[in-house]
Every structure is written in structure tokens, then in C-alpha cells.
Amino acid sequence: MKKILVANRGEIAVRVMKTAQKMGIKTVAIYSTVDRLAPHVKMADEAVCIGEAPSNQSYLLGDKIIEVAKSLGVDGIHPGYGFLSENASFSTACANANITFIGPDAHSIELMGNKLAAKETVKGYDIPMVPGLDEAITDIDKAKQVAAEIGFPILIKAAAGGGGKGIRIVEKEEEFESQIQRAISEATNAFGDGSVFIEKFIGSPRHIEIQVLADKHGNIVHLFERECSIQRRHQKVIEEAPSAVLTPDIRKQMGEAAVRVAASCNYIGAGTVEFLIDEQLNFYFLEMNTRLQVEHPVTELITGLDLVEMQIKIARGEKLPFSQSDLAIKGHAMELRIYAEDPLNEFLPSVGYLETYQLPKGEGIRVDNGIEEGMDVPIYYDPMLAKLITYGKTREEAIELMIRAIQAYKVKGISTTLPFGKFVMENQAFREGHFDTNFVKKNYSAEMIKAGYQDEAEIAAYIALQKYLEDQKQLRLSN
Ligand code: ADP
Ligand code: ADP
Ligand code: MG
């Protein structure tokens, strides 16, 4: 592979190009008109404007991207995450154009991209599942009966959903019918597929997922877990590895289950098998993401591997250079997703001009970043701008370093999740490892951050006053 086109933007495009460059592979960026000055464009050896700002006129135009790739002699396409990364026909179109899609083949994407097809596929592989009705709901009365048997509250999920979208909680039986109708119409609009199903609502779960790698020679390994329970709107904000609660035995069981999930769809490449675990540490299969995951850096830090390099090598047909017994966890890594949204105002999107943007630096600090000072943050795309990752010998070290790195991360012009990250790192329950996916609902309120600010403002005022008095004294002395 001599030249890779990165069919993405932002931090993940930059991340992929870094590894390509390290491996001596040339890079091609694509960009939309609003992204023409973006870091991923400047970083690439070649860059091509692919269309207007809306994704469906640029980053989602698979055929056009393949045309660009062909005309520039590209031999591999890396899709990143989001956009075309889980699009089976794009994977096929790449293959038809004799370009290597750096990801799994269309068959695995199709099976695992749909939550119902995935459940069907892993049946028979001894994978524990969340109780529910594992088929698209067509008969409401039957669904209602199953829901009553499982017990309310229950979840309605869109089979084609993702990124935390397409999930609805139903508290009472009376709301069931109207919620199902709403879920079907929402799923039809958002994903072009109205299939929805129901799942038992696990009350206090932790989201723990397993990274897998599979080569084209039948070898599959897992790279341990990532804990991703700190979420808002069913979407992750803080992730870490390893989890504070897994025992070696459960880690092994979950790892082996994840490898079986990968085997069930003849998976090739890097993938993630997501599980929920309950308070008794029983684990249940949620879904498989057939791509590089946003939070892959925490796994890289605790294993010392470069996952993008592994993806490229696997795509080139190379064998995994290690087996399961060669792999071990070293240290602890923490990640904060820097979203352009306001944690003081319901995490609502915040866009605008980046007046100041300075990254923290130092040993154990990694920033995967896709923007720079003086840029406008566009409204068209995912609001995640960057990821702040810290690494230490212990969980405490990673947390302390995260607090210092957040303080050194200077952003002016837009609101971000940085203050939220600091709040979580300082929270006692989080530090003790006592939390689940309800953490934000249970422990967080904007008022608490605001109160913190007030203290800081008071401290600042106090220091200013002391300095003023000090200066006055000196003035008097010198007179
Ligand atoms: P990850 O699954 O890697 O932990 P996210 O859930 O935040 O992270 O998803 C990563 C990106 O992929 C986000 O931009 C999200 O909006 C997008 N995404 C994932 N699945 C879908 C989907 N089915 N439809 C639309 N966007 C999706
Ligand atoms: P997505 O494709 O949007 O990532 P997932 O099925 O992975 O959808 O679920 C996203 C999040 O929603 C989980 O991490 C968890 O917080 C919550 N969730 C999903 N299923 C359940 C469930 N059965 N019970 C409780 N929470 C759930
Ligand atoms: Mg998920």
C-alpha cells in the first residue's frame, strides 16, 4: 500500500494520517468547502475538495470519493468512524474499484451494522444477550405481551441506530403503543429503516466493550476492555482502560465472548464488541461496531499498539504478529471527548470562532486534535473536536494528570466539555470507581460546576486584593 485516501475529517483524519506517514505511506485528504483550511487538509500530501458543507454533498459521496481515489492512484481507503465507515456498499464499491477498504468486508458490516441481524448472527456462539424480543416489531400486541413479561421500564431501539440515537425508554405499559409508533417513524426518518425492537432496560449498567483484531489468516485476539459508562444522551464522553471493576476472570470471559462474536461474522480488521454489565458483573452483548472506535487511544496506551497500523497491516494481508498470550495490560489510560457543547446548558451544541486554542503538553498527555486557533467550528458535523488522553502507572495517576491537562487546555470562543471532565475527575464516586451509565443524571448538575467557578472567582478576587495591598505597601516603602 503506497497511498491512502482518508475518507473523513477532523481529529480522526489527522490521527489516521499520522500513522500512514509513520509507515511511509502517502496520504490524500478529501474536504468540503468549509473545511478547506482544516488541519487534516494541510497535513495530507494531496487534498481534494469533494463538495459543499452538508455531509450528503461531500463526506458521504462514496462514488465521488472512489473516483478521486482512482484518479490519484490511491490503493487504500481508510474510512475513520462515522460517515462511510459502516456502509457495506461503500466497502463493496472500493473492492470493485480494486482499492483496499481498510476495514471489514461488506458481509460483516451488513450483519453487525444492524442490531437485530447482529443478535441473530451471534446466536449459537454462547453469547449472553439482554432479554428482549429479537425481531423487528410488526405485531404490537405480541410486543406488548413480551414487554409485560420482561417488565417495565423497557427500551425500544432502532435496529439501524447508532451514536446513541434511536433509543427510547418506556416507563409504563400505557405508553407502549404510542412510543412504538413514534420510534418507528423516527427510525424511518433518521436511518431509512423503521425496524425497532425491545430490550429489557438494565437499571444500573456499566458499558464495557472489548477491542478485537482479526487477520485474514483466521487469527483473532482481543485487546482487553474499555469502560465507557460516563455518557450523556446514551453517548460516551469519558472512557478509560482498564475498567476499575473487572476481575481477571470476567475480563477473560468477556474477551473470549468478543472473539466468538468476531468469529461469528468472519470478521477481519479492528472491531469493538460492546457489552453492558449489571451490578453482579453479569455481562450482556449489545452490538458490534465494525470500525475504528472513537476511544481506541486508551487501548493503544495500555497495550503499546498502534491500532491504525494494525488495521493497515491486516488490510495488506499480513498476519497478526502476536497471539493472545503475548498481550498484557500495562498502566491506565483515561480519555475525555472534547465536544463543542455547553455542559452548563444541557450539553447543547456550541459553535463559533475559536479565539484561543492551546493544547496541553507533557509526558503521559496525548491530544488527538482536528482543529486550530482562528478557525470557525462548523455546525454541519459531529460536535466532537478533539480527545484528551492521559496515561499513568495507576488510575489515580491518569486522573490527576487529566485534571492538570484540562487546566492547561485553553479554549476561548466556544463552550466545551472540558469543565465537565474536570468535574468528573474530581468526583468522589468516580474516583472510587462507583459509577454506571446513570452517572451524569445522578451526580452532575450545571449548578455544581457554576458553584466551583464562583469559588474560583472568589479566590481570584482575593489573590488580586492581596497583590494590590502588597503593591501599595511597596509603593509606600519606596516613597
Ligand atoms: P463510538 O461508537 O466510536 O464509541 P460514537 O457512538 O460517538 O462513538 O459514534 C462515532 C461516530 O459515528 C459519531 O460521529 C456518531 O454520530 C457516528 N455514528 C455511529 N453510528 C451511526 C449511525 N448508525 N448513524 C449515524 N451516525 C452514526
Ligand atoms: P448505539 O448504537 O447508539 O451505540 P447501543 O446499543 O450501543 O447503541 O447503546 C448505547 C447506550 O445506551 C449504552 O452504552 C447504554 O448506556 C444505553 N443502553 C443500551 N441498551 C441498554 C439497555 N438494555 N439497558 C440500559 N441501557 C442501555
Ligand atoms: Mg454502541
GROMACS .gro file of N, CA and C and ligand atoms in nm, residues 115 157 161-164 167 207 209 231 234 236 274 286-289 291 293, ligand 3:
model
   58
  115LYS      N    1  -2.854  -0.401   1.445
  115LYS     CA    2  -2.851  -0.463   1.578
  115LYS      C    3  -2.928  -0.595   1.580
  157LYS      N    4  -3.543   0.012   2.067
  157LYS     CA    5  -3.422   0.051   1.994
  157LYS      C    6  -3.443   0.036   1.844
  161GLY      N    7  -2.990   0.198   1.440
  161GLY     CA    8  -2.942   0.314   1.516
  161GLY      C    9  -2.794   0.310   1.547
  162GLY      N   10  -2.744   0.422   1.596
  162GLY     CA   11  -2.602   0.430   1.633
  162GLY      C   12  -2.574   0.567   1.690
  163GLY      N   13  -2.456   0.582   1.751
  163GLY     CA   14  -2.419   0.711   1.808
  163GLY      C   15  -2.516   0.758   1.915
  164GLY      N   16  -2.580   0.662   1.984
  164GLY     CA   17  -2.675   0.698   2.091
  164GLY      C   18  -2.812   0.739   2.040
  167ILE      N   19  -3.280   0.539   2.056
  167ILE     CA   20  -3.309   0.462   2.177
  167ILE      C   21  -3.417   0.536   2.257
  207HIS      N   22  -2.115   0.033   3.081
  207HIS     CA   23  -2.087  -0.001   2.941
  207HIS      C   24  -1.940  -0.040   2.934
  209GLU      N   25  -1.666  -0.247   2.681
  209GLU     CA   26  -1.653  -0.303   2.547
  209GLU      C   27  -1.515  -0.363   2.530
  231GLN      N   28  -2.165   0.883   3.021
  231GLN     CA   29  -2.232   0.918   2.896
  231GLN      C   30  -2.335   1.028   2.920
  234HIS      N   31  -2.698   0.878   2.599
  234HIS     CA   32  -2.653   0.744   2.558
  234HIS      C   33  -2.526   0.749   2.475
  236LYS      N   34  -2.100   0.831   2.474
  236LYS     CA   35  -1.985   0.837   2.565
  236LYS      C   36  -1.919   0.975   2.569
  274GLU      N   37  -1.947  -0.448   2.206
  274GLU     CA   38  -1.996  -0.373   2.322
  274GLU      C   39  -2.084  -0.461   2.410
  286LEU      N   40  -2.433  -0.613   2.350
  286LEU     CA   41  -2.514  -0.501   2.299
  286LEU      C   42  -2.510  -0.494   2.148
  287GLU      N   43  -2.388  -0.479   2.095
  287GLU     CA   44  -2.371  -0.465   1.950
  287GLU      C   45  -2.223  -0.474   1.918
  288MET      N   46  -2.194  -0.484   1.786
  288MET     CA   47  -2.054  -0.477   1.745
  288MET      C   48  -2.036  -0.358   1.652
  289ASN      N   49  -1.933  -0.280   1.675
  289ASN     CA   50  -1.901  -0.169   1.585
  289ASN      C   51  -1.787  -0.212   1.494
  291ARG      N   52  -1.556  -0.098   1.298
  291ARG     CA   53  -1.470   0.014   1.257
  291ARG      C   54  -1.377   0.049   1.371
  293GLN      N   55  -1.286   0.267   1.670
  293GLN     CA   56  -1.376   0.335   1.762
  293GLN      C   57  -1.315   0.468   1.806
  482MG      MG   58  -2.298   0.139   2.092
   0.00000   0.00000   0.00000
